[in-house]
Amino acid sequence: MMAKILMITGDFTEDYETMVPFQTLLACGHSVDAVCPGKKAGDKVKTAIHDFEGDQTYSEKPGHNFTLNADFASVDPAHYDALVVPGGRAPEYLRMDADVLAKVKHFFDEGKPVAAICHGAQLLAAAGVLKGRICSAYPACAYEVTASGGTFAEIAVTEAVTDGNLVTAPAWPAHPAWLKQFLAIL
């Protein structure tokens, strides 16, 4: 069965963590609606490329423009089978949007598959859905995972972890493991 997937993203989302899952899921035959609060289908979000170059944290460079294909205001999460939450800087401010948090919470309330990567855990923590859950994320988000009642999975940057309907990973080098595990629960 092909799934209808919602991707919630925003300006300065991580380039690979947005484009790669979007294109991969489409290539596998799923439909993906990419949305951002305050934007409509055809609008773009700017992306940022986060790289691991030996510094104390990731470096950040301008990425591509990513074209949204659905209107945030009109999407009803009840019409979707699964959710994808990319990382980057977008989750940092998207977590302050009550409608975003309500949409995220819906997927957990209904037990639908959710894939979050890197800083995407910030949205999950803010939505209050991590209590009792195992969640990986970029290591700088470990505090938010544990402070919201989750257990931070400290795994290699190339690995992912599945806890029930939730698949998480530290960053884009985990795409093969993260997407494979997500596809397995769809």
Short mmCIF file of C-alpha atoms in Angstrom, two decimals:
data_model
loop_
_atom_site.label_atom_id
_atom_site.label_comp_id
_atom_site.label_asym_id
_atom_site.label_seq_id
_atom_site.Cartn_x
_atom_site.Cartn_y
_atom_site.Cartn_z
CA MET A 1 0.00 0.00 0.00
CA MET A 2 1.32 3.41 -0.92
CA ALA A 3 1.15 5.95 1.88
CA LYS A 4 0.09 9.59 1.87
CA ILE A 5 2.79 11.38 3.85
CA LEU A 6 2.89 14.88 5.35
CA MET A 7 6.25 16.66 5.66
CA ILE A 8 6.33 19.73 7.89
CA THR A 9 9.29 21.98 7.15
CA GLY A 10 10.32 25.63 7.09
CA ASP A 11 13.00 28.11 6.16
CA PHE A 12 16.53 26.90 6.84
CA THR A 13 15.49 23.31 7.09
CA GLU A 14 18.50 21.06 6.51
CA ASP A 15 18.89 20.58 2.76
CA TYR A 16 19.60 16.81 2.66
CA GLU A 17 17.13 16.06 5.46
CA THR A 18 14.37 17.64 3.40
CA MET A 19 15.23 16.84 -0.22
CA VAL A 20 16.48 13.27 0.20
CA PRO A 21 13.47 11.85 2.10
CA PHE A 22 11.05 13.82 -0.09
CA GLN A 23 12.53 12.43 -3.30
CA THR A 24 13.14 8.93 -1.91
CA LEU A 25 9.57 8.53 -0.70
CA LEU A 26 8.23 9.75 -4.05
CA ALA A 27 10.54 7.33 -5.88
CA CYS A 28 9.12 4.50 -3.77
CA GLY A 29 5.60 5.40 -4.95
CA HIS A 30 4.35 7.27 -1.89
CA SER A 31 2.78 10.73 -2.11
CA VAL A 32 4.37 13.46 -0.01
CA ASP A 33 2.85 16.85 0.76
CA ALA A 34 5.55 19.28 1.91
CA VAL A 35 4.14 22.23 3.87
CA CYS A 36 5.28 25.22 5.90
CA PRO A 37 3.20 27.53 8.10
CA GLY A 38 2.41 30.79 6.33
CA LYS A 39 3.24 29.39 2.89
CA LYS A 40 1.27 27.84 0.05
CA ALA A 41 1.93 25.31 -2.69
CA GLY A 42 4.51 26.74 -5.08
CA ASP A 43 6.18 28.84 -2.39
CA LYS A 44 9.75 27.98 -1.49
CA VAL A 45 11.66 27.49 1.73
CA LYS A 46 15.37 28.17 1.91
CA THR A 47 17.49 25.25 3.03
CA ALA A 48 20.81 25.11 4.84
CA ILE A 49 23.56 22.55 4.43
CA HIS A 50 24.90 21.28 7.74
CA ASP A 51 28.24 19.54 7.53
CA PHE A 52 30.51 17.82 9.99
CA GLU A 53 34.00 19.19 9.37
CA GLY A 54 35.74 18.61 12.69
CA ASP A 55 34.46 21.69 14.51
CA GLN A 56 32.71 21.58 17.88
CA THR A 57 29.38 21.64 16.06
CA TYR A 58 28.19 21.46 12.47
CA SER A 59 28.99 24.17 9.95
CA GLU A 60 26.16 25.81 8.05
CA LYS A 61 26.11 26.92 4.43
CA PRO A 62 23.31 28.10 2.12
CA GLY A 63 21.46 25.24 0.45
CA HIS A 64 18.89 25.02 -2.32
CA ASN A 65 15.41 26.46 -2.46
CA PHE A 66 12.84 23.71 -1.82
CA THR A 67 9.43 24.11 -3.44
CA LEU A 68 6.43 23.30 -1.28
CA ASN A 69 3.65 21.35 -2.97
CA ALA A 70 0.72 21.85 -0.56
CA ASP A 71 -0.82 24.61 1.57
CA PHE A 72 -0.14 24.33 5.30
CA ALA A 73 -3.40 26.04 6.26
CA SER A 74 -5.54 23.53 4.37
CA VAL A 75 -3.88 20.24 5.34
CA ASP A 76 -5.78 17.98 7.70
CA PRO A 77 -3.47 15.45 9.38
CA ALA A 78 -6.37 12.97 9.51
CA HIS A 79 -5.98 12.60 5.72
CA TYR A 80 -2.36 11.41 6.03
CA ASP A 81 -0.87 8.03 6.86
CA ALA A 82 2.50 9.25 8.16
CA LEU A 83 4.60 12.28 9.07
CA VAL A 84 8.19 13.30 8.23
CA VAL A 85 9.96 15.99 10.27
CA PRO A 86 13.28 17.16 8.79
CA GLY A 87 15.92 18.82 10.93
CA GLY A 88 17.92 21.97 10.48
CA ARG A 89 17.01 25.30 12.03
CA ALA A 90 13.33 25.21 11.04
CA PRO A 91 12.18 23.07 14.02
CA GLU A 92 13.65 25.67 16.39
CA TYR A 93 10.96 28.21 15.44
CA LEU A 94 8.25 25.87 14.12
CA ARG A 95 7.89 24.47 17.65
CA MET A 96 6.40 27.80 18.70
CA ASP A 97 3.45 27.35 16.29
CA ALA A 98 0.46 25.77 18.05
CA ASP A 99 -1.00 24.46 14.77
CA VAL A 100 2.28 22.71 13.91
CA LEU A 101 2.34 21.09 17.35
CA ALA A 102 -1.29 19.98 17.03
CA LYS A 103 -0.57 18.40 13.64
CA VAL A 104 2.48 16.57 15.05
CA LYS A 105 0.52 15.38 18.08
CA HIS A 106 -2.23 13.95 15.84
CA PHE A 107 0.16 11.39 14.35
CA PHE A 108 1.16 10.14 17.81
CA ASP A 109 -2.41 10.14 19.13
CA GLU A 110 -3.43 7.96 16.17
CA GLY A 111 -0.32 5.73 16.26
CA LYS A 112 0.67 6.67 12.72
CA PRO A 113 4.31 6.31 11.54
CA VAL A 114 6.55 9.31 12.21
CA ALA A 115 10.10 9.86 10.97
CA ALA A 116 12.11 12.69 12.55
CA ILE A 117 15.77 13.44 12.06
CA CYS A 118 18.34 15.70 13.67
CA HIS A 119 16.70 18.82 15.17
CA GLY A 120 13.26 17.45 14.26
CA ALA A 121 13.22 16.14 17.82
CA GLN A 122 12.65 19.74 18.94
CA LEU A 123 9.16 19.58 17.41
CA LEU A 124 8.46 16.23 19.05
CA ALA A 125 9.59 17.48 22.45
CA ALA A 126 7.52 20.66 22.17
CA ALA A 127 4.46 18.63 21.11
CA GLY A 128 4.81 16.55 24.28
CA VAL A 129 4.97 13.21 22.46
CA LEU A 130 8.31 11.82 23.68
CA LYS A 131 7.38 10.74 27.22
CA GLY A 132 8.47 7.11 27.59
CA ARG A 133 9.82 7.03 24.01
CA ILE A 134 13.32 6.31 22.70
CA CYS A 135 14.43 9.09 20.37
CA SER A 136 17.66 9.89 18.60
CA ALA A 137 18.51 13.39 17.41
CA TYR A 138 21.46 15.65 16.85
CA PRO A 139 23.37 15.40 20.15
CA ALA A 140 22.68 19.07 21.00
CA CYS A 141 18.98 18.12 21.24
CA ALA A 142 19.58 15.34 23.81
CA TYR A 143 18.55 17.63 26.66
CA GLU A 144 15.20 18.41 25.02
CA VAL A 145 14.51 14.71 24.47
CA THR A 146 15.20 13.83 28.11
CA ALA A 147 13.57 16.97 29.55
CA SER A 148 10.35 16.04 27.74
CA GLY A 149 10.37 12.55 29.27
CA GLY A 150 12.05 10.67 26.44
CA THR A 151 15.15 8.52 26.45
CA PHE A 152 17.89 9.88 24.22
CA ALA A 153 19.37 7.19 21.97
CA GLU A 154 23.04 7.98 21.64
CA ILE A 155 23.85 6.16 18.41
CA ALA A 156 26.33 6.56 15.57
CA VAL A 157 25.56 9.34 13.10
CA THR A 158 24.97 6.66 10.46
CA GLU A 159 22.36 4.74 12.49
CA ALA A 160 18.65 5.11 13.26
CA VAL A 161 16.34 3.77 15.95
CA THR A 162 12.72 2.63 15.79
CA ASP A 163 10.45 2.79 18.84
CA GLY A 164 6.99 1.61 17.85
CA ASN A 165 5.71 4.07 15.25
CA LEU A 166 8.65 6.49 15.68
CA VAL A 167 11.85 6.35 13.61
CA THR A 168 14.61 8.83 14.50
CA ALA A 169 18.22 9.46 13.59
CA PRO A 170 20.99 11.91 14.54
CA ALA A 171 21.58 13.52 11.13
CA TRP A 172 21.62 13.06 7.36
CA PRO A 173 24.49 10.51 7.28
CA ALA A 174 21.85 8.10 8.70
CA HIS A 175 19.56 8.37 5.67
CA PRO A 176 20.04 4.74 4.53
CA ALA A 177 19.17 3.34 7.99
CA TRP A 178 16.53 5.99 8.79
CA LEU A 179 14.62 5.68 5.52
CA LYS A 180 14.88 1.87 5.49
CA GLN A 181 13.37 1.70 8.99
CA PHE A 182 10.68 4.25 8.12
CA LEU A 183 9.71 2.40 4.94
CA ALA A 184 9.47 -0.81 6.99
CA ILE A 185 6.75 0.65 9.27
CA LEU A 186 4.76 2.45 6.57
#
